[in-house]
Amino acid sequence: MSNRLQHLAIIMDGNGRWAQLKNKPRTFGHVKGARVAKKMITHASDLGIKYLTLYAFSTENWLRPQDEVGFLMRLLERYLIKETENLIQKNIRFTIIGDLNRLPTGVQKQVQNSIEKTSKCTGLQVCFAISYGSRQEITRAIQKIADLVHAGKISANEITEDLVKKNLMTGDIPDPDLILRTSGESRLSNFLMWQAAYSELVFSKVLWPDFTTQDFDDCCKDFYSRNRRFGKIDAELSF
Ligand code: FPP
């Protein structure tokens, strides 16, 4: 059974607490968090990981104070303006999941621009989950499938797990092998809930702005020590 780390997904948590511990505004933590994201993208690419999904902004994050939301949006836009050429140099393809329409127009344009410019890159595929929520994603998939049934294109008993998967925002990309969350919290927070069915989960106590490539490697080591059975039993135990 496969223990290859092909798809890693990260809940980058703890920016606010990190800043508060330093008596700085929360936004200071987000700036450091973005630098760490950049470092981890490069590291994942160097390690030959094929897919890296980063939870950058959830549907619930819209409920944060407006100035923090605005700051995160500008940070994202600036990050993409600055980094797109680097991504191309490293053969990294940029994609997103989430409700792009809710983002400010400038951010939407930059996101589209980075997606297009990196679309031919064949190395790591880095996917930012922005304005993303798993419940919203599953609800939309149900709506799209219901439309197909309503239009008489398929019948209800032709709805398969594969059809549901294809209608999720992650489309054809493989499910995450490992979901990592930093900052000591142990929950998924509406992230990739369908896709996480057989993901290994690792919870690191390190706050995201302090997360290092060594921490990254330790989490990968933890993953490789796991015995993934996907609900089956080991071949040598099957008597
Ligand atoms: C969680 O920390 C982090 C977020 C809500 C946003 C994640 C954003 C970044 C890492 C920076 C932007 C990234 C890029 C690549 C531009 P929190 O604010 O929930 O921290 P807390 O739980 O300590 O309050």
PDB file of N, CA and C in Angstrom, residues 133-173:
ATOM      1  N   GLY A 133     -14.175  26.754   1.752  1.00  0.00           N
ATOM      2  CA  GLY A 133     -14.785  25.997   2.842  1.00  0.00           C
ATOM      3  C   GLY A 133     -15.293  24.688   2.263  1.00  0.00           C
ATOM      4  N   SER A 134     -15.041  23.624   2.987  1.00  0.00           N
ATOM      5  CA  SER A 134     -15.403  22.298   2.488  1.00  0.00           C
ATOM      6  C   SER A 134     -16.923  22.134   2.358  1.00  0.00           C
ATOM      7  N   ARG A 135     -17.666  22.671   3.311  1.00  0.00           N
ATOM      8  CA  ARG A 135     -19.126  22.516   3.248  1.00  0.00           C
ATOM      9  C   ARG A 135     -19.676  23.234   2.024  1.00  0.00           C
ATOM     10  N   GLN A 136     -19.121  24.409   1.750  1.00  0.00           N
ATOM     11  CA  GLN A 136     -19.552  25.164   0.568  1.00  0.00           C
ATOM     12  C   GLN A 136     -19.198  24.373  -0.706  1.00  0.00           C
ATOM     13  N   GLU A 137     -17.991  23.801  -0.710  1.00  0.00           N
ATOM     14  CA  GLU A 137     -17.530  23.033  -1.865  1.00  0.00           C
ATOM     15  C   GLU A 137     -18.450  21.827  -2.119  1.00  0.00           C
ATOM     16  N   ILE A 138     -18.804  21.124  -1.045  1.00  0.00           N
ATOM     17  CA  ILE A 138     -19.659  19.933  -1.193  1.00  0.00           C
ATOM     18  C   ILE A 138     -21.068  20.357  -1.611  1.00  0.00           C
ATOM     19  N   THR A 139     -21.563  21.460  -1.036  1.00  0.00           N
ATOM     20  CA  THR A 139     -22.903  21.955  -1.398  1.00  0.00           C
ATOM     21  C   THR A 139     -22.948  22.280  -2.896  1.00  0.00           C
ATOM     22  N   ARG A 140     -21.874  22.948  -3.375  1.00  0.00           N
ATOM     23  CA  ARG A 140     -21.859  23.306  -4.821  1.00  0.00           C
ATOM     24  C   ARG A 140     -21.795  22.065  -5.695  1.00  0.00           C
ATOM     25  N   ALA A 141     -21.044  21.075  -5.252  1.00  0.00           N
ATOM     26  CA  ALA A 141     -20.953  19.829  -6.035  1.00  0.00           C
ATOM     27  C   ALA A 141     -22.345  19.190  -6.121  1.00  0.00           C
ATOM     28  N   ILE A 142     -23.059  19.202  -5.008  1.00  0.00           N
ATOM     29  CA  ILE A 142     -24.416  18.624  -5.008  1.00  0.00           C
ATOM     30  C   ILE A 142     -25.307  19.401  -5.978  1.00  0.00           C
ATOM     31  N   GLN A 143     -25.186  20.729  -5.947  1.00  0.00           N
ATOM     32  CA  GLN A 143     -26.012  21.544  -6.873  1.00  0.00           C
ATOM     33  C   GLN A 143     -25.706  21.198  -8.325  1.00  0.00           C
ATOM     34  N   LYS A 144     -24.409  21.056  -8.652  1.00  0.00           N
ATOM     35  CA  LYS A 144     -24.032  20.769 -10.054  1.00  0.00           C
ATOM     36  C   LYS A 144     -24.558  19.399 -10.472  1.00  0.00           C
ATOM     37  N   ILE A 145     -24.460  18.439  -9.569  1.00  0.00           N
ATOM     38  CA  ILE A 145     -24.925  17.085  -9.899  1.00  0.00           C
ATOM     39  C   ILE A 145     -26.464  17.075 -10.015  1.00  0.00           C
ATOM     40  N   ALA A 146     -27.122  17.819  -9.119  1.00  0.00           N
ATOM     41  CA  ALA A 146     -28.596  17.897  -9.191  1.00  0.00           C
ATOM     42  C   ALA A 146     -29.029  18.488 -10.533  1.00  0.00           C
ATOM     43  N   ASP A 147     -28.264  19.485 -11.019  1.00  0.00           N
ATOM     44  CA  ASP A 147     -28.569  20.078 -12.337  1.00  0.00           C
ATOM     45  C   ASP A 147     -28.477  19.028 -13.443  1.00  0.00           C
ATOM     46  N   LEU A 148     -27.440  18.169 -13.353  1.00  0.00           N
ATOM     47  CA  LEU A 148     -27.269  17.111 -14.366  1.00  0.00           C
ATOM     48  C   LEU A 148     -28.471  16.160 -14.361  1.00  0.00           C
ATOM     49  N   VAL A 149     -28.916  15.825 -13.131  1.00  0.00           N
ATOM     50  CA  VAL A 149     -30.063  14.899 -13.011  1.00  0.00           C
ATOM     51  C   VAL A 149     -31.313  15.592 -13.551  1.00  0.00           C
ATOM     52  N   HIS A 150     -31.485  16.852 -13.156  1.00  0.00           N
ATOM     53  CA  HIS A 150     -32.664  17.622 -13.568  1.00  0.00           C
ATOM     54  C   HIS A 150     -32.732  17.758 -15.089  1.00  0.00           C
ATOM     55  N   ALA A 151     -31.547  17.923 -15.710  1.00  0.00           N
ATOM     56  CA  ALA A 151     -31.509  18.084 -17.174  1.00  0.00           C
ATOM     57  C   ALA A 151     -31.626  16.728 -17.890  1.00  0.00           C
ATOM     58  N   GLY A 152     -31.738  15.661 -17.119  1.00  0.00           N
ATOM     59  CA  GLY A 152     -31.898  14.318 -17.712  1.00  0.00           C
ATOM     60  C   GLY A 152     -30.601  13.749 -18.276  1.00  0.00           C
ATOM     61  N   LYS A 153     -29.439  14.375 -17.895  1.00  0.00           N
ATOM     62  CA  LYS A 153     -28.154  13.880 -18.430  1.00  0.00           C
ATOM     63  C   LYS A 153     -27.699  12.613 -17.713  1.00  0.00           C
ATOM     64  N   ILE A 154     -28.038  12.490 -16.459  1.00  0.00           N
ATOM     65  CA  ILE A 154     -27.753  11.244 -15.721  1.00  0.00           C
ATOM     66  C   ILE A 154     -28.958  10.940 -14.833  1.00  0.00           C
ATOM     67  N   SER A 155     -29.053   9.691 -14.390  1.00  0.00           N
ATOM     68  CA  SER A 155     -30.114   9.375 -13.424  1.00  0.00           C
ATOM     69  C   SER A 155     -29.477   9.319 -12.032  1.00  0.00           C
ATOM     70  N   ALA A 156     -30.312   9.415 -10.993  1.00  0.00           N
ATOM     71  CA  ALA A 156     -29.788   9.509  -9.621  1.00  0.00           C
ATOM     72  C   ALA A 156     -28.892   8.322  -9.287  1.00  0.00           C
ATOM     73  N   ASN A 157     -29.231   7.126  -9.809  1.00  0.00           N
ATOM     74  CA  ASN A 157     -28.392   5.971  -9.442  1.00  0.00           C
ATOM     75  C   ASN A 157     -27.067   5.929 -10.213  1.00  0.00           C
ATOM     76  N   GLU A 158     -26.843   6.912 -11.077  1.00  0.00           N
ATOM     77  CA  GLU A 158     -25.530   7.022 -11.734  1.00  0.00           C
ATOM     78  C   GLU A 158     -24.596   7.971 -10.973  1.00  0.00           C
ATOM     79  N   ILE A 159     -25.081   8.485  -9.839  1.00  0.00           N
ATOM     80  CA  ILE A 159     -24.197   9.350  -9.025  1.00  0.00           C
ATOM     81  C   ILE A 159     -23.234   8.446  -8.261  1.00  0.00           C
ATOM     82  N   THR A 160     -21.961   8.571  -8.593  1.00  0.00           N
ATOM     83  CA  THR A 160     -20.950   7.724  -7.946  1.00  0.00           C
ATOM     84  C   THR A 160     -20.016   8.593  -7.109  1.00  0.00           C
ATOM     85  N   GLU A 161     -19.207   7.938  -6.293  1.00  0.00           N
ATOM     86  CA  GLU A 161     -18.200   8.682  -5.518  1.00  0.00           C
ATOM     87  C   GLU A 161     -17.271   9.425  -6.472  1.00  0.00           C
ATOM     88  N   ASP A 162     -16.974   8.778  -7.586  1.00  0.00           N
ATOM     89  CA  ASP A 162     -16.068   9.396  -8.551  1.00  0.00           C
ATOM     90  C   ASP A 162     -16.681  10.679  -9.142  1.00  0.00           C
ATOM     91  N   LEU A 163     -17.988  10.643  -9.401  1.00  0.00           N
ATOM     92  CA  LEU A 163     -18.656  11.834  -9.948  1.00  0.00           C
ATOM     93  C   LEU A 163     -18.648  12.967  -8.905  1.00  0.00           C
ATOM     94  N   VAL A 164     -18.880  12.590  -7.644  1.00  0.00           N
ATOM     95  CA  VAL A 164     -18.832  13.613  -6.584  1.00  0.00           C
ATOM     96  C   VAL A 164     -17.428  14.215  -6.551  1.00  0.00           C
ATOM     97  N   LYS A 165     -16.412  13.351  -6.540  1.00  0.00           N
ATOM     98  CA  LYS A 165     -15.008  13.830  -6.487  1.00  0.00           C
ATOM     99  C   LYS A 165     -14.720  14.809  -7.633  1.00  0.00           C
ATOM    100  N   LYS A 166     -15.140  14.428  -8.831  1.00  0.00           N
ATOM    101  CA  LYS A 166     -14.854  15.267 -10.006  1.00  0.00           C
ATOM    102  C   LYS A 166     -15.526  16.633  -9.916  1.00  0.00           C
ATOM    103  N   ASN A 167     -16.635  16.712  -9.174  1.00  0.00           N
ATOM    104  CA  ASN A 167     -17.350  17.984  -9.061  1.00  0.00           C
ATOM    105  C   ASN A 167     -16.893  18.832  -7.873  1.00  0.00           C
ATOM    106  N   LEU A 168     -15.918  18.300  -7.125  1.00  0.00           N
ATOM    107  CA  LEU A 168     -15.328  19.123  -6.061  1.00  0.00           C
ATOM    108  C   LEU A 168     -14.303  20.056  -6.700  1.00  0.00           C
ATOM    109  N   MET A 169     -13.895  21.083  -5.955  1.00  0.00           N
ATOM    110  CA  MET A 169     -12.964  22.065  -6.545  1.00  0.00           C
ATOM    111  C   MET A 169     -11.594  21.454  -6.811  1.00  0.00           C
ATOM    112  N   THR A 170     -11.261  20.393  -6.077  1.00  0.00           N
ATOM    113  CA  THR A 170      -9.964  19.748  -6.267  1.00  0.00           C
ATOM    114  C   THR A 170      -9.959  18.865  -7.515  1.00  0.00           C
ATOM    115  N   GLY A 171     -11.119  18.634  -8.097  1.00  0.00           N
ATOM    116  CA  GLY A 171     -11.221  17.913  -9.376  1.00  0.00           C
ATOM    117  C   GLY A 171     -10.487  16.584  -9.382  1.00  0.00           C
ATOM    118  N   ASP A 172      -9.539  16.486 -10.319  1.00  0.00           N
ATOM    119  CA  ASP A 172      -8.866  15.203 -10.532  1.00  0.00           C
ATOM    120  C   ASP A 172      -7.623  14.995  -9.675  1.00  0.00           C
ATOM    121  N   ILE A 173      -7.243  16.000  -8.888  1.00  0.00           N
ATOM    122  CA  ILE A 173      -5.972  15.808  -8.169  1.00  0.00           C
ATOM    123  C   ILE A 173      -6.167  14.788  -7.028  1.00  0.00           C
TER     124      ILE A 173
END
